[in-house]
Structures are given as C-alpha cells and as structure tokens.
C-alpha cells in the first residue's frame, strides 16, 4: 500500500512565497548598492579623487596599507548599517536574517568577481566583508527580535480600565450595569422583585434554606 503524503502545513506557502522572497532579495541588494554608490561618490569628492565604479564593484582599492583603503572599508561597514535597517523593515523575521545576509554577500562576491574577472585577492577585502556580514546578522537579528517582541495593541482607550472596575463593583452588588437592555425589558438581575423575559409572571428572589445536616 502506497504511503499517503502528508499535506502541507496550512499557510506555509502563504508565509514564504518565492516571488516575495526574490523581491526582498532584490530590494535589499539594490539598497546595498545604492547606499554604496552615494557614500563612495561623497568619499571620492571629499578626498579629491576621481569617482569610479571600481570603488563599488572592485576589490583592488580596498587595501590595508593606505588611508584610502581603510576609508573605503569603513564606507562598506556603513553600508552594512543601512542593510540592517532594510532587513528590519523588509524581512522582519529574525530566523530569516542569516539567510538574507549570506545571500547578500554571496551575490556581492559574484558581482565583484564578474566585474573584475578575478576572485578578490586582497585580505583586507575579505576581512571587511566578514565584518560586514557579522554586523548585518547581529544587527538584523536584534532589530527583528525587538520588533517581534513589542507589545501588541488591540485598540481601545484607557477608559476601559475604569469601566472594568465599575462593572466589577456592580457585579459584586448583584447588578450588571454593562447590559441595561435587560432592565428595559423588565428583567431584573439583582435582588428584589422582577418580571421574567417572557413577561409571563413575577418572581421574587429568596434566600436558600440552611442545610439541616450541617
């Protein structure tokens, strides 16, 4: 007898649709390169250098033996900070942060390798990318967990607390003031006399007789 396949969990495909994941990856990668282009352009203008796409898609300028290489490395770490904000806003799920961060840096490695024709050979480039990955994973996970653990608000105002206290007091007295419709219909919930809901007759609440066995 053939084994019956287990049906997929309800809402599994709705939670992580492939097109949505691809859109999030593209958006985060675009934000990463957009911030890098702006910061690299600003850095080149401040340093009096001619701007080149090699600052963004190359690896030769990121070196550890000159000031320019250290500054470019710092710019990449600032880009990692921008990615943290994008992860918190777009992904918002802490368990997916590691996957998105690895995907971001693997795609960047492929882009740099295709642009230059070589795998990056500078140790400073690899160290910068490792630090950038650690910043994005740690910052994104912390930010998403903070967002997930925030108290949820279901609406309403602070007056509900006072109303609850008033209702509790009225219930202790034997009258429920939260539902005045019963009194309008002639049905009393408290002590004394009243009339049934159907209006068939009157009734009177009396105390129960004491148990003679006790």
mmCIF file of N, CA and C in Angstrom, residues 136-198:
data_model
loop_
_atom_site.group_PDB
_atom_site.id
_atom_site.type_symbol
_atom_site.label_atom_id
_atom_site.label_comp_id
_atom_site.label_asym_id
_atom_site.label_seq_id
_atom_site.Cartn_x
_atom_site.Cartn_y
_atom_site.Cartn_z
ATOM 1 N N UNK A 136 25.614 42.794 9.869
ATOM 2 C CA UNK A 136 24.255 42.642 9.340
ATOM 3 C C UNK A 136 23.494 41.528 10.051
ATOM 4 N N UNK A 137 24.170 40.415 10.349
ATOM 5 C CA UNK A 137 23.493 39.310 11.031
ATOM 6 C C UNK A 137 23.116 39.712 12.456
ATOM 7 N N UNK A 138 24.094 40.269 13.195
ATOM 8 C CA UNK A 138 23.824 40.634 14.587
ATOM 9 C C UNK A 138 22.800 41.762 14.679
ATOM 10 N N UNK A 139 23.009 42.814 13.899
ATOM 11 C CA UNK A 139 22.076 43.945 13.947
ATOM 12 C C UNK A 139 20.694 43.596 13.445
ATOM 13 N N UNK A 140 20.614 42.846 12.339
ATOM 14 C CA UNK A 140 19.311 42.461 11.804
ATOM 15 C C UNK A 140 18.548 41.539 12.734
ATOM 16 N N UNK A 141 19.248 40.576 13.349
ATOM 17 C CA UNK A 141 18.581 39.661 14.276
ATOM 18 C C UNK A 141 18.073 40.407 15.507
ATOM 19 N N UNK A 142 18.906 41.284 16.048
ATOM 20 C CA UNK A 142 18.487 42.047 17.227
ATOM 21 C C UNK A 142 17.299 42.944 16.905
ATOM 22 N N UNK A 143 17.366 43.644 15.755
ATOM 23 C CA UNK A 143 16.276 44.541 15.387
ATOM 24 C C UNK A 143 14.974 43.808 15.133
ATOM 25 N N UNK A 144 15.040 42.664 14.464
ATOM 26 C CA UNK A 144 13.821 41.905 14.183
ATOM 27 C C UNK A 144 13.232 41.300 15.453
ATOM 28 N N UNK A 145 14.090 40.822 16.353
ATOM 29 C CA UNK A 145 13.563 40.292 17.613
ATOM 30 C C UNK A 145 12.937 41.392 18.459
ATOM 31 N N UNK A 146 13.551 42.554 18.447
ATOM 32 C CA UNK A 146 12.946 43.668 19.176
ATOM 33 C C UNK A 146 11.594 44.016 18.590
ATOM 34 N N UNK A 147 11.470 43.959 17.273
ATOM 35 C CA UNK A 147 10.191 44.263 16.638
ATOM 36 C C UNK A 147 9.167 43.176 16.905
ATOM 37 N N UNK A 148 9.613 41.911 16.940
ATOM 38 C CA UNK A 148 8.682 40.805 17.185
ATOM 39 C C UNK A 148 8.170 40.793 18.625
ATOM 40 N N UNK A 149 8.995 41.247 19.568
ATOM 41 C CA UNK A 149 8.630 41.179 20.985
ATOM 42 C C UNK A 149 7.953 42.437 21.492
ATOM 43 N N UNK A 150 7.687 43.396 20.615
ATOM 44 C CA UNK A 150 6.983 44.589 21.074
ATOM 45 C C UNK A 150 5.561 44.230 21.492
ATOM 46 N N UNK A 151 5.026 44.879 22.526
ATOM 47 C CA UNK A 151 3.640 44.582 22.938
ATOM 48 C C UNK A 151 2.661 44.967 21.851
ATOM 49 N N UNK A 152 1.697 44.107 21.627
ATOM 50 C CA UNK A 152 0.682 44.338 20.598
ATOM 51 C C UNK A 152 -0.445 45.185 21.169
ATOM 52 N N UNK A 153 -0.935 46.122 20.362
ATOM 53 C CA UNK A 153 -2.035 46.988 20.766
ATOM 54 C C UNK A 153 -3.276 46.596 19.984
ATOM 55 N N UNK A 154 -4.347 46.331 20.695
ATOM 56 C CA UNK A 154 -5.593 45.897 20.068
ATOM 57 C C UNK A 154 -6.621 47.018 19.996
ATOM 58 N N UNK A 155 -6.216 48.241 20.248
ATOM 59 C CA UNK A 155 -7.153 49.354 20.190
ATOM 60 C C UNK A 155 -7.785 49.614 21.533
ATOM 61 N N UNK A 156 -8.658 50.631 21.584
ATOM 62 C CA UNK A 156 -9.309 50.992 22.836
ATOM 63 C C UNK A 156 -8.529 52.081 23.548
ATOM 64 N N UNK A 157 -9.121 52.608 24.589
ATOM 65 C CA UNK A 157 -8.505 53.676 25.364
ATOM 66 C C UNK A 157 -8.364 53.249 26.796
ATOM 67 N N UNK A 158 -7.749 54.123 27.581
ATOM 68 C CA UNK A 158 -7.546 53.818 28.985
ATOM 69 C C UNK A 158 -8.816 53.826 29.802
ATOM 70 N N UNK A 159 -9.917 54.312 29.214
ATOM 71 C CA UNK A 159 -11.159 54.337 29.970
ATOM 72 C C UNK A 159 -11.707 52.956 30.233
ATOM 73 N N UNK A 160 -11.238 51.973 29.456
ATOM 74 C CA UNK A 160 -11.744 50.621 29.645
ATOM 75 C C UNK A 160 -11.413 50.065 31.009
ATOM 76 N N UNK A 161 -10.270 50.509 31.579
ATOM 77 C CA UNK A 161 -9.907 50.006 32.905
ATOM 78 C C UNK A 161 -10.888 50.478 33.958
ATOM 79 N N UNK A 162 -11.228 51.762 33.863
ATOM 80 C CA UNK A 162 -12.200 52.292 34.816
ATOM 81 C C UNK A 162 -13.552 51.639 34.668
ATOM 82 N N UNK A 163 -13.947 51.391 33.419
ATOM 83 C CA UNK A 163 -15.233 50.737 33.205
ATOM 84 C C UNK A 163 -15.221 49.332 33.774
ATOM 85 N N UNK A 164 -14.063 48.638 33.631
ATOM 86 C CA UNK A 164 -13.974 47.288 34.170
ATOM 87 C C UNK A 164 -14.110 47.278 35.672
ATOM 88 N N UNK A 165 -13.480 48.285 36.331
ATOM 89 C CA UNK A 165 -13.603 48.349 37.774
ATOM 90 C C UNK A 165 -15.042 48.628 38.190
ATOM 91 N N UNK A 166 -15.710 49.524 37.450
ATOM 92 C CA UNK A 166 -17.106 49.822 37.777
ATOM 93 C C UNK A 166 -17.991 48.605 37.587
ATOM 94 N N UNK A 167 -17.716 47.852 36.505
ATOM 95 C CA UNK A 167 -18.523 46.670 36.257
ATOM 96 C C UNK A 167 -18.317 45.622 37.334
ATOM 97 N N UNK A 168 -17.034 45.475 37.784
ATOM 98 C CA UNK A 168 -16.777 44.512 38.837
ATOM 99 C C UNK A 168 -17.509 44.900 40.119
ATOM 100 N N UNK A 169 -17.514 46.208 40.412
ATOM 101 C CA UNK A 169 -18.218 46.653 41.608
ATOM 102 C C UNK A 169 -19.704 46.403 41.520
ATOM 103 N N UNK A 170 -20.275 46.642 40.360
ATOM 104 C CA UNK A 170 -21.709 46.431 40.216
ATOM 105 C C UNK A 170 -22.061 44.960 40.286
ATOM 106 N N UNK A 171 -21.150 44.086 39.774
ATOM 107 C CA UNK A 171 -21.431 42.664 39.863
ATOM 108 C C UNK A 171 -21.394 42.176 41.292
ATOM 109 N N UNK A 172 -20.466 42.767 42.085
ATOM 110 C CA UNK A 172 -20.443 42.382 43.484
ATOM 111 C C UNK A 172 -21.736 42.760 44.184
ATOM 112 N N UNK A 173 -22.365 43.849 43.758
ATOM 113 C CA UNK A 173 -23.635 44.260 44.354
ATOM 114 C C UNK A 173 -24.809 43.479 43.816
ATOM 115 N N UNK A 174 -24.561 42.640 42.788
ATOM 116 C CA UNK A 174 -25.635 41.816 42.248
ATOM 117 C C UNK A 174 -26.283 42.413 41.031
ATOM 118 N N UNK A 175 -25.770 43.510 40.489
ATOM 119 C CA UNK A 175 -26.373 44.145 39.336
ATOM 120 C C UNK A 175 -25.311 44.309 38.276
ATOM 121 N N UNK A 176 -25.608 43.922 37.068
ATOM 122 C CA UNK A 176 -24.698 44.081 35.941
ATOM 123 C C UNK A 176 -25.116 45.313 35.163
ATOM 124 N N UNK A 177 -24.341 46.409 35.316
ATOM 125 C CA UNK A 177 -24.699 47.663 34.655
ATOM 126 C C UNK A 177 -24.226 47.722 33.224
ATOM 127 N N UNK A 178 -23.489 46.712 32.766
ATOM 128 C CA UNK A 178 -22.977 46.757 31.403
ATOM 129 C C UNK A 178 -24.022 46.388 30.376
ATOM 130 N N UNK A 179 -25.144 45.813 30.798
ATOM 131 C CA UNK A 179 -26.182 45.409 29.865
ATOM 132 C C UNK A 179 -27.516 45.977 30.344
ATOM 133 N N UNK A 180 -27.768 47.250 30.033
ATOM 134 C CA UNK A 180 -29.004 47.856 30.527
ATOM 135 C C UNK A 180 -30.239 47.397 29.783
ATOM 136 N N UNK A 181 -30.044 46.618 28.715
ATOM 137 C CA UNK A 181 -31.203 46.207 27.935
ATOM 138 C C UNK A 181 -32.139 45.314 28.699
ATOM 139 N N UNK A 182 -31.584 44.535 29.659
ATOM 140 C CA UNK A 182 -32.451 43.637 30.413
ATOM 141 C C UNK A 182 -33.402 44.408 31.306
ATOM 142 N N UNK A 183 -32.893 45.494 31.924
ATOM 143 C CA UNK A 183 -33.766 46.285 32.771
ATOM 144 C C UNK A 183 -34.865 46.958 31.958
ATOM 145 N N UNK A 184 -34.506 47.376 30.708
ATOM 146 C CA UNK A 184 -35.518 47.998 29.868
ATOM 147 C C UNK A 184 -36.611 47.013 29.498
ATOM 148 N N UNK A 185 -36.242 45.728 29.378
ATOM 149 C CA UNK A 185 -37.242 44.716 29.039
ATOM 150 C C UNK A 185 -38.016 44.257 30.258
ATOM 151 N N UNK A 186 -37.660 44.756 31.426
ATOM 152 C CA UNK A 186 -38.385 44.372 32.622
ATOM 153 C C UNK A 186 -37.797 43.195 33.339
ATOM 154 N N UNK A 187 -36.609 42.774 32.948
ATOM 155 C CA UNK A 187 -35.974 41.627 33.587
ATOM 156 C C UNK A 187 -34.893 42.134 34.520
ATOM 157 N N UNK A 188 -35.019 41.888 35.757
ATOM 158 C CA UNK A 188 -34.084 42.384 36.762
ATOM 159 C C UNK A 188 -33.079 41.313 37.096
ATOM 160 N N UNK A 189 -31.795 41.715 37.181
ATOM 161 C CA UNK A 189 -30.748 40.780 37.518
ATOM 162 C C UNK A 189 -30.356 40.866 38.987
ATOM 163 N N UNK A 190 -30.889 41.795 39.729
ATOM 164 C CA UNK A 190 -30.440 41.989 41.095
ATOM 165 C C UNK A 190 -31.405 41.412 42.110
ATOM 166 N N UNK A 191 -31.280 41.935 43.317
ATOM 167 C CA UNK A 191 -32.163 41.490 44.379
ATOM 168 C C UNK A 191 -33.557 42.111 44.219
ATOM 169 N N UNK A 192 -34.535 41.519 44.860
ATOM 170 C CA UNK A 192 -35.875 42.089 44.874
ATOM 171 C C UNK A 192 -36.783 41.438 43.870
ATOM 172 N N UNK A 193 -37.804 42.169 43.501
ATOM 173 C CA UNK A 193 -38.807 41.641 42.580
ATOM 174 C C UNK A 193 -38.460 41.993 41.151
ATOM 175 N N UNK A 194 -39.033 41.196 40.242
ATOM 176 C CA UNK A 194 -38.824 41.464 38.826
ATOM 177 C C UNK A 194 -39.781 40.666 38.000
ATOM 178 N N UNK A 195 -39.653 40.730 36.715
ATOM 179 C CA UNK A 195 -40.536 40.038 35.787
ATOM 180 C C UNK A 195 -39.684 39.253 34.819
ATOM 181 N N UNK A 196 -40.091 38.067 34.427
ATOM 182 C CA UNK A 196 -39.339 37.240 33.505
ATOM 183 C C UNK A 196 -39.225 37.866 32.134
ATOM 184 N N UNK A 197 -38.314 37.316 31.329
ATOM 185 C CA UNK A 197 -38.120 37.850 29.988
ATOM 186 C C UNK A 197 -39.376 37.727 29.139
ATOM 187 N N UNK A 198 -40.110 36.654 29.316
ATOM 188 C CA UNK A 198 -41.307 36.465 28.507
ATOM 189 C C UNK A 198 -42.517 37.204 29.064
#
